[in-house]
Short mmCIF file of C-alpha atoms in Angstrom, two decimals:
data_model
loop_
_atom_site.label_atom_id
_atom_site.label_comp_id
_atom_site.label_asym_id
_atom_site.label_seq_id
_atom_site.Cartn_x
_atom_site.Cartn_y
_atom_site.Cartn_z
CA UNK A 1 42.49 -6.99 -30.93
CA UNK A 2 43.29 -10.29 -32.62
CA UNK A 3 42.89 -13.65 -30.89
CA UNK A 4 43.35 -17.12 -32.33
CA UNK A 5 41.23 -19.95 -30.97
CA UNK A 6 42.10 -23.64 -30.76
CA UNK A 7 39.14 -25.19 -28.96
CA UNK A 8 36.30 -27.24 -30.36
CA UNK A 9 37.80 -27.65 -33.81
CA UNK A 10 37.10 -25.72 -37.04
CA UNK A 11 33.39 -26.44 -36.73
CA UNK A 12 33.22 -24.29 -33.61
CA UNK A 13 34.98 -21.26 -35.11
CA UNK A 14 31.88 -19.34 -36.20
CA UNK A 15 30.29 -19.89 -32.80
CA UNK A 16 33.41 -18.49 -31.12
CA UNK A 17 33.34 -15.49 -33.47
CA UNK A 18 29.72 -14.77 -32.61
CA UNK A 19 30.34 -14.95 -28.88
CA UNK A 20 33.43 -12.71 -29.01
CA UNK A 21 31.64 -10.24 -31.31
CA UNK A 22 28.84 -9.97 -28.75
CA UNK A 23 31.43 -9.14 -26.09
CA UNK A 24 33.37 -6.61 -28.13
CA UNK A 25 33.03 -5.94 -31.88
CA UNK A 26 36.69 -4.89 -31.92
CA UNK A 27 37.84 -8.46 -31.21
CA UNK A 28 38.87 -10.32 -34.37
CA UNK A 29 38.87 -14.10 -34.03
CA UNK A 30 41.40 -15.87 -36.24
CA UNK A 31 41.04 -19.59 -36.86
CA UNK A 32 43.83 -21.79 -35.54
CA UNK A 33 44.80 -22.94 -39.03
CA UNK A 34 44.43 -19.44 -40.48
CA UNK A 35 46.88 -18.13 -37.89
CA UNK A 36 49.70 -20.11 -39.48
CA UNK A 37 49.45 -18.05 -42.67
CA UNK A 38 48.50 -14.75 -41.06
CA UNK A 39 50.13 -14.54 -37.62
CA UNK A 40 50.83 -10.81 -37.53
CA UNK A 41 49.02 -8.90 -34.82
CA UNK A 42 47.72 -11.97 -33.00
CA UNK A 43 48.29 -10.89 -29.41
CA UNK A 44 46.08 -13.47 -27.68
CA UNK A 45 45.52 -17.21 -28.01
CA UNK A 46 42.67 -19.22 -26.49
CA UNK A 47 43.87 -22.83 -26.58
CA UNK A 48 43.52 -26.21 -24.91
CA UNK A 49 46.11 -28.57 -26.41
CA UNK A 50 48.20 -26.65 -28.96
CA UNK A 51 50.60 -28.56 -31.18
CA UNK A 52 54.26 -28.14 -30.26
CA UNK A 53 55.74 -24.95 -31.63
CA UNK A 54 52.49 -23.34 -32.75
CA UNK A 55 52.43 -20.71 -30.00
CA UNK A 56 56.11 -19.92 -30.55
CA UNK A 57 55.27 -19.23 -34.21
CA UNK A 58 53.07 -16.27 -33.26
CA UNK A 59 55.55 -13.36 -33.12
CA UNK A 60 53.20 -10.85 -31.46
CA UNK A 61 51.68 -13.20 -28.89
CA UNK A 62 51.50 -11.64 -25.42
CA UNK A 63 48.99 -13.78 -23.49
CA UNK A 64 47.83 -17.39 -23.68
CA UNK A 65 44.40 -18.16 -22.24
CA UNK A 66 43.65 -21.78 -21.41
CA UNK A 67 40.29 -23.03 -22.65
CA UNK A 68 39.91 -24.88 -19.34
CA UNK A 69 40.94 -24.63 -15.71
CA UNK A 70 44.17 -26.57 -16.31
CA UNK A 71 47.27 -25.53 -18.21
CA UNK A 72 49.12 -28.86 -18.41
CA UNK A 73 48.48 -29.31 -22.14
CA UNK A 74 49.98 -25.89 -22.81
CA UNK A 75 53.03 -26.42 -20.62
CA UNK A 76 53.66 -29.74 -22.37
CA UNK A 77 54.80 -27.82 -25.46
CA UNK A 78 58.62 -28.10 -25.42
CA UNK A 79 58.89 -25.00 -27.61
CA UNK A 80 56.67 -22.80 -25.45
CA UNK A 81 58.41 -19.43 -25.06
CA UNK A 82 59.72 -19.13 -21.49
CA UNK A 83 57.92 -16.54 -19.44
CA UNK A 84 54.93 -16.30 -21.78
CA UNK A 85 51.98 -15.45 -19.50
CA UNK A 86 49.26 -18.11 -19.26
CA UNK A 87 45.83 -17.49 -17.75
CA UNK A 88 43.53 -20.22 -16.43
CA UNK A 89 39.89 -20.35 -17.48
CA UNK A 90 37.83 -20.25 -14.30
CA UNK A 91 34.48 -18.56 -14.88
CA UNK A 92 31.76 -17.61 -12.45
CA UNK A 93 30.08 -20.98 -12.97
CA UNK A 94 33.19 -23.21 -13.08
CA UNK A 95 33.24 -23.95 -9.36
CA UNK A 96 29.51 -24.57 -9.30
CA UNK A 97 29.71 -26.98 -12.22
CA UNK A 98 32.60 -28.83 -10.57
CA UNK A 99 30.78 -29.11 -7.25
CA UNK A 100 27.78 -30.59 -9.08
CA UNK A 101 30.05 -33.09 -10.83
CA UNK A 102 31.64 -34.18 -7.56
CA UNK A 103 28.25 -34.43 -5.87
CA UNK A 104 26.96 -36.58 -8.73
CA UNK A 105 30.04 -38.80 -8.64
CA UNK A 106 29.81 -39.20 -4.86
CA UNK A 107 26.17 -40.24 -5.03
CA UNK A 108 26.96 -42.65 -7.87
CA UNK A 109 29.63 -44.30 -5.74
CA UNK A 110 27.66 -44.65 -2.53
CA UNK A 111 24.60 -45.81 -4.50
CA UNK A 112 26.66 -48.33 -6.53
CA UNK A 113 25.51 -46.89 -9.87
CA UNK A 114 28.32 -48.62 -11.76
CA UNK A 115 27.28 -52.01 -10.39
CA UNK A 116 23.66 -51.40 -11.38
CA UNK A 117 24.68 -50.31 -14.89
CA UNK A 118 26.66 -53.52 -15.36
CA UNK A 119 23.77 -55.58 -14.04
CA UNK A 120 21.41 -53.86 -16.46
CA UNK A 121 23.75 -54.58 -19.38
CA UNK A 122 23.73 -58.24 -18.31
CA UNK A 123 19.95 -58.20 -17.66
CA UNK A 124 20.73 -59.32 -14.15
CA UNK A 125 18.48 -58.50 -11.19
CA UNK A 126 20.65 -58.20 -8.08
CA UNK A 127 19.46 -56.84 -4.76
CA UNK A 128 22.14 -54.59 -3.26
CA UNK A 129 22.80 -53.62 0.33
CA UNK A 130 21.10 -50.45 1.53
CA UNK A 131 23.32 -47.42 0.85
CA UNK A 132 24.64 -45.25 3.68
CA UNK A 133 22.81 -42.04 4.46
CA UNK A 134 24.49 -38.84 3.34
CA UNK A 135 25.03 -37.77 6.95
CA UNK A 136 27.03 -40.96 7.54
CA UNK A 137 29.43 -40.48 4.61
CA UNK A 138 32.80 -38.85 5.27
CA UNK A 139 34.08 -37.02 2.20
CA UNK A 140 37.66 -35.76 2.03
CA UNK A 141 38.59 -33.09 -0.53
CA UNK A 142 42.26 -32.79 -1.48
CA UNK A 143 42.92 -29.24 -2.64
CA UNK A 144 40.96 -26.27 -1.34
CA UNK A 145 41.59 -23.73 -4.06
CA UNK A 146 39.18 -22.03 -6.46
CA UNK A 147 37.46 -25.34 -7.24
CA UNK A 148 38.07 -27.39 -4.10
CA UNK A 149 36.85 -24.90 -1.50
CA UNK A 150 33.41 -24.29 -3.07
CA UNK A 151 33.05 -28.03 -3.72
CA UNK A 152 33.80 -28.90 -0.09
CA UNK A 153 31.32 -26.32 1.16
CA UNK A 154 28.65 -27.50 -1.28
CA UNK A 155 28.99 -31.08 -0.03
CA UNK A 156 28.96 -29.94 3.60
CA UNK A 157 25.82 -27.91 2.98
CA UNK A 158 24.03 -31.00 1.70
CA UNK A 159 24.92 -32.91 4.84
CA UNK A 160 28.07 -34.91 4.14
CA UNK A 161 30.78 -34.99 6.80
CA UNK A 162 33.44 -33.03 4.93
CA UNK A 163 37.13 -32.50 5.56
CA UNK A 164 39.67 -30.73 3.38
CA UNK A 165 43.40 -31.19 2.99
CA UNK A 166 45.66 -28.55 1.47
CA UNK A 167 49.18 -27.21 1.62
CA UNK A 168 48.20 -24.44 4.04
CA UNK A 169 45.39 -24.64 6.56
CA UNK A 170 42.09 -23.36 5.20
CA UNK A 171 39.22 -21.99 7.26
CA UNK A 172 35.93 -23.01 5.65
CA UNK A 173 32.60 -23.16 7.51
CA UNK A 174 31.45 -26.74 7.93
CA UNK A 175 34.72 -28.24 6.68
CA UNK A 176 37.27 -29.87 8.99
CA UNK A 177 40.72 -28.63 7.98
CA UNK A 178 43.91 -30.65 7.58
CA UNK A 179 47.15 -29.23 6.26
CA UNK A 180 50.52 -30.43 5.04
CA UNK A 181 52.20 -33.83 4.86
CA UNK A 182 52.10 -34.35 8.64
CA UNK A 183 48.30 -34.37 8.68
CA UNK A 184 47.68 -36.40 5.53
CA UNK A 185 47.43 -39.75 7.35
CA UNK A 186 44.78 -38.47 9.75
CA UNK A 187 42.85 -36.93 6.86
CA UNK A 188 42.87 -40.18 4.90
CA UNK A 189 41.90 -42.32 7.91
CA UNK A 190 38.59 -40.42 8.31
CA UNK A 191 37.69 -40.40 4.60
CA UNK A 192 35.17 -42.71 2.91
CA UNK A 193 35.14 -40.85 -0.42
CA UNK A 194 38.40 -39.19 -1.45
CA UNK A 195 38.07 -36.31 -3.93
CA UNK A 196 41.21 -35.03 -5.65
CA UNK A 197 41.03 -31.43 -6.90
CA UNK A 198 44.71 -30.60 -6.48
CA UNK A 199 46.82 -28.73 -9.03
CA UNK A 200 49.61 -30.58 -10.78
CA UNK A 201 52.89 -29.81 -9.00
CA UNK A 202 56.06 -31.70 -8.12
CA UNK A 203 54.52 -32.39 -4.71
CA UNK A 204 51.18 -33.70 -6.00
CA UNK A 205 52.04 -35.79 -9.06
CA UNK A 206 51.42 -39.43 -8.26
CA UNK A 207 49.73 -38.63 -4.95
CA UNK A 208 46.91 -41.07 -5.70
CA UNK A 209 49.09 -44.11 -5.11
CA UNK A 210 49.18 -47.38 -3.18
CA UNK A 211 50.25 -45.65 0.03
CA UNK A 212 47.41 -43.14 -0.15
CA UNK A 213 44.86 -45.85 -0.90
CA UNK A 214 46.16 -47.98 1.99
CA UNK A 215 45.62 -45.03 4.33
CA UNK A 216 41.89 -44.93 3.56
CA UNK A 217 39.35 -47.13 5.36
CA UNK A 218 38.86 -50.43 3.55
CA UNK A 219 36.12 -50.11 0.95
CA UNK A 220 36.63 -46.38 0.38
CA UNK A 221 36.08 -44.74 -3.01
CA UNK A 222 38.10 -42.25 -5.07
CA UNK A 223 37.13 -39.39 -7.39
CA UNK A 224 39.86 -37.77 -9.48
CA UNK A 225 38.78 -34.54 -11.16
CA UNK A 226 42.11 -32.80 -10.62
CA UNK A 227 44.85 -33.84 -13.04
CA UNK A 228 45.62 -37.10 -14.78
CA UNK A 229 49.17 -37.23 -13.44
CA UNK A 230 47.90 -37.39 -9.85
CA UNK A 231 46.93 -41.03 -10.36
CA UNK A 232 49.14 -44.11 -10.58
CA UNK A 233 46.83 -46.35 -12.60
CA UNK A 234 48.41 -49.71 -11.64
CA UNK A 235 48.04 -48.80 -7.96
CA UNK A 236 44.38 -47.94 -8.44
CA UNK A 237 43.65 -51.18 -10.28
CA UNK A 238 45.41 -53.21 -7.59
CA UNK A 239 43.51 -51.46 -4.78
CA UNK A 240 40.20 -52.09 -6.52
CA UNK A 241 41.02 -55.72 -7.22
CA UNK A 242 42.08 -56.48 -3.63
CA UNK A 243 39.08 -54.73 -2.10
CA UNK A 244 40.92 -51.83 -0.47
CA UNK A 245 38.88 -49.55 -2.73
CA UNK A 246 35.27 -50.14 -3.69
CA UNK A 247 35.01 -47.80 -6.65
CA UNK A 248 36.42 -44.85 -8.56
CA UNK A 249 35.16 -42.09 -10.82
CA UNK A 250 37.83 -40.62 -13.10
CA UNK A 251 37.46 -37.46 -15.18
CA UNK A 252 41.11 -36.70 -16.01
CA UNK A 253 43.85 -38.83 -17.53
CA UNK A 254 47.53 -38.71 -18.46
CA UNK A 255 46.61 -39.17 -22.12
CA UNK A 256 43.41 -37.65 -23.47
CA UNK A 257 41.34 -38.87 -25.18
CA UNK A 258 41.76 -42.01 -23.07
CA UNK A 259 43.15 -44.70 -25.42
CA UNK A 260 40.74 -47.50 -26.29
CA UNK A 261 43.18 -50.09 -24.98
CA UNK A 262 43.28 -48.58 -21.47
CA UNK A 263 42.19 -51.07 -18.78
CA UNK A 264 40.26 -48.25 -17.11
CA UNK A 265 37.45 -48.54 -19.64
CA UNK A 266 36.41 -52.06 -18.76
CA UNK A 267 37.12 -52.31 -15.04
CA UNK A 268 33.86 -53.02 -13.18
CA UNK A 269 34.80 -50.66 -10.36
CA UNK A 270 35.60 -47.61 -12.50
CA UNK A 271 33.41 -44.98 -14.12
CA UNK A 272 35.15 -42.94 -16.82
CA UNK A 273 33.95 -39.46 -17.80
CA UNK A 274 35.48 -37.41 -20.66
CA UNK A 275 37.10 -34.50 -18.79
CA UNK A 276 33.94 -32.47 -18.45
CA UNK A 277 33.78 -31.98 -14.70
CA UNK A 278 34.03 -28.19 -14.85
CA UNK A 279 33.90 -27.10 -18.49
CA UNK A 280 31.80 -23.95 -19.00
CA UNK A 281 30.06 -23.31 -22.31
CA UNK A 282 31.70 -21.33 -25.12
CA UNK A 283 29.64 -18.20 -24.52
CA UNK A 284 30.84 -17.96 -20.94
CA UNK A 285 34.44 -18.71 -21.87
CA UNK A 286 34.37 -16.04 -24.58
CA UNK A 287 33.11 -13.50 -22.04
CA UNK A 288 35.88 -14.45 -19.63
CA UNK A 289 38.55 -14.32 -22.33
CA UNK A 290 37.30 -10.94 -23.55
CA UNK A 291 37.48 -9.62 -19.99
CA UNK A 292 41.05 -10.89 -19.68
CA UNK A 293 41.94 -9.18 -22.95
CA UNK A 294 40.49 -5.88 -21.73
CA UNK A 295 42.41 -6.19 -18.49
CA UNK A 296 45.62 -6.91 -20.35
CA UNK A 297 45.10 -3.94 -22.69
CA UNK A 298 44.65 -1.61 -19.71
CA UNK A 299 47.48 -3.03 -17.62
CA UNK A 300 45.16 -4.44 -14.96
CA UNK A 301 46.05 -7.56 -12.95
CA UNK A 302 44.83 -10.98 -14.07
CA UNK A 303 43.82 -12.91 -10.92
CA UNK A 304 43.89 -16.27 -12.72
CA UNK A 305 47.40 -15.94 -14.11
CA UNK A 306 49.35 -19.20 -13.84
CA UNK A 307 52.26 -19.04 -11.39
CA UNK A 308 55.11 -21.19 -12.70
CA UNK A 309 56.91 -21.26 -9.36
CA UNK A 310 53.87 -22.46 -7.40
CA UNK A 311 52.65 -24.75 -10.15
CA UNK A 312 49.12 -23.35 -10.31
#
């Protein structure tokens, strides 16, 4: 079985080979650049942001495996063969890692960590108001899928007042459920910290906008760990500047790496993290990819196969 890997750069290739070899000695890992000169027999590709046309140049390719939970960077290829199966990378630890990220971000926001970091940089001692207790904070999670549901339950288990909003009504212990466009306003009105873990679809792109922010209580905070295209950046900046929002933690962006000239870097109300909210290590991703390859070879279903019609 031949797989080409485009994740972590050439310096990570030998590590990938070692991890795949430990999973199955029959798996041959071909470097991304090597694949251009020797594409025959490459049936699988583990990629994150492939250059346009590179996947189409692999004549025997049968399955693309995303190196992360999202597939947007793969779908952005205008030459991507239509109907080529794409599998999302969600490992056993992905949801746990994401829930820890969201918990950390939530605590940073309610504890004003960004403000304290700026004060430290300025060598300024400023006494801040006492933070709210966890039991007083109402967290709202948008998207209750493979990442959102465990995250909502993790936060509820710690003691936050948690609600979830999704396309269809979810039944999660300890999580108040809202569903569909008709219940979005009520969901927002009870939310102090809004967490976006939605997939990128026609219905969700741009959902973090001025209208959504206006529906939150004044002084609310936002965490976007879903997709970069959920957020309208000018609307976020305006809401922060006029006091409607008190802070934001952003892990995903329309353009990655985030350009140095982006106003998000310097805004005093924003914490930027480099898209690492739910990234598992290479060993775990190799195990997952090897399992997907075995399933594909034996005609077994892939539960994390991307559905183009649903958008996730």
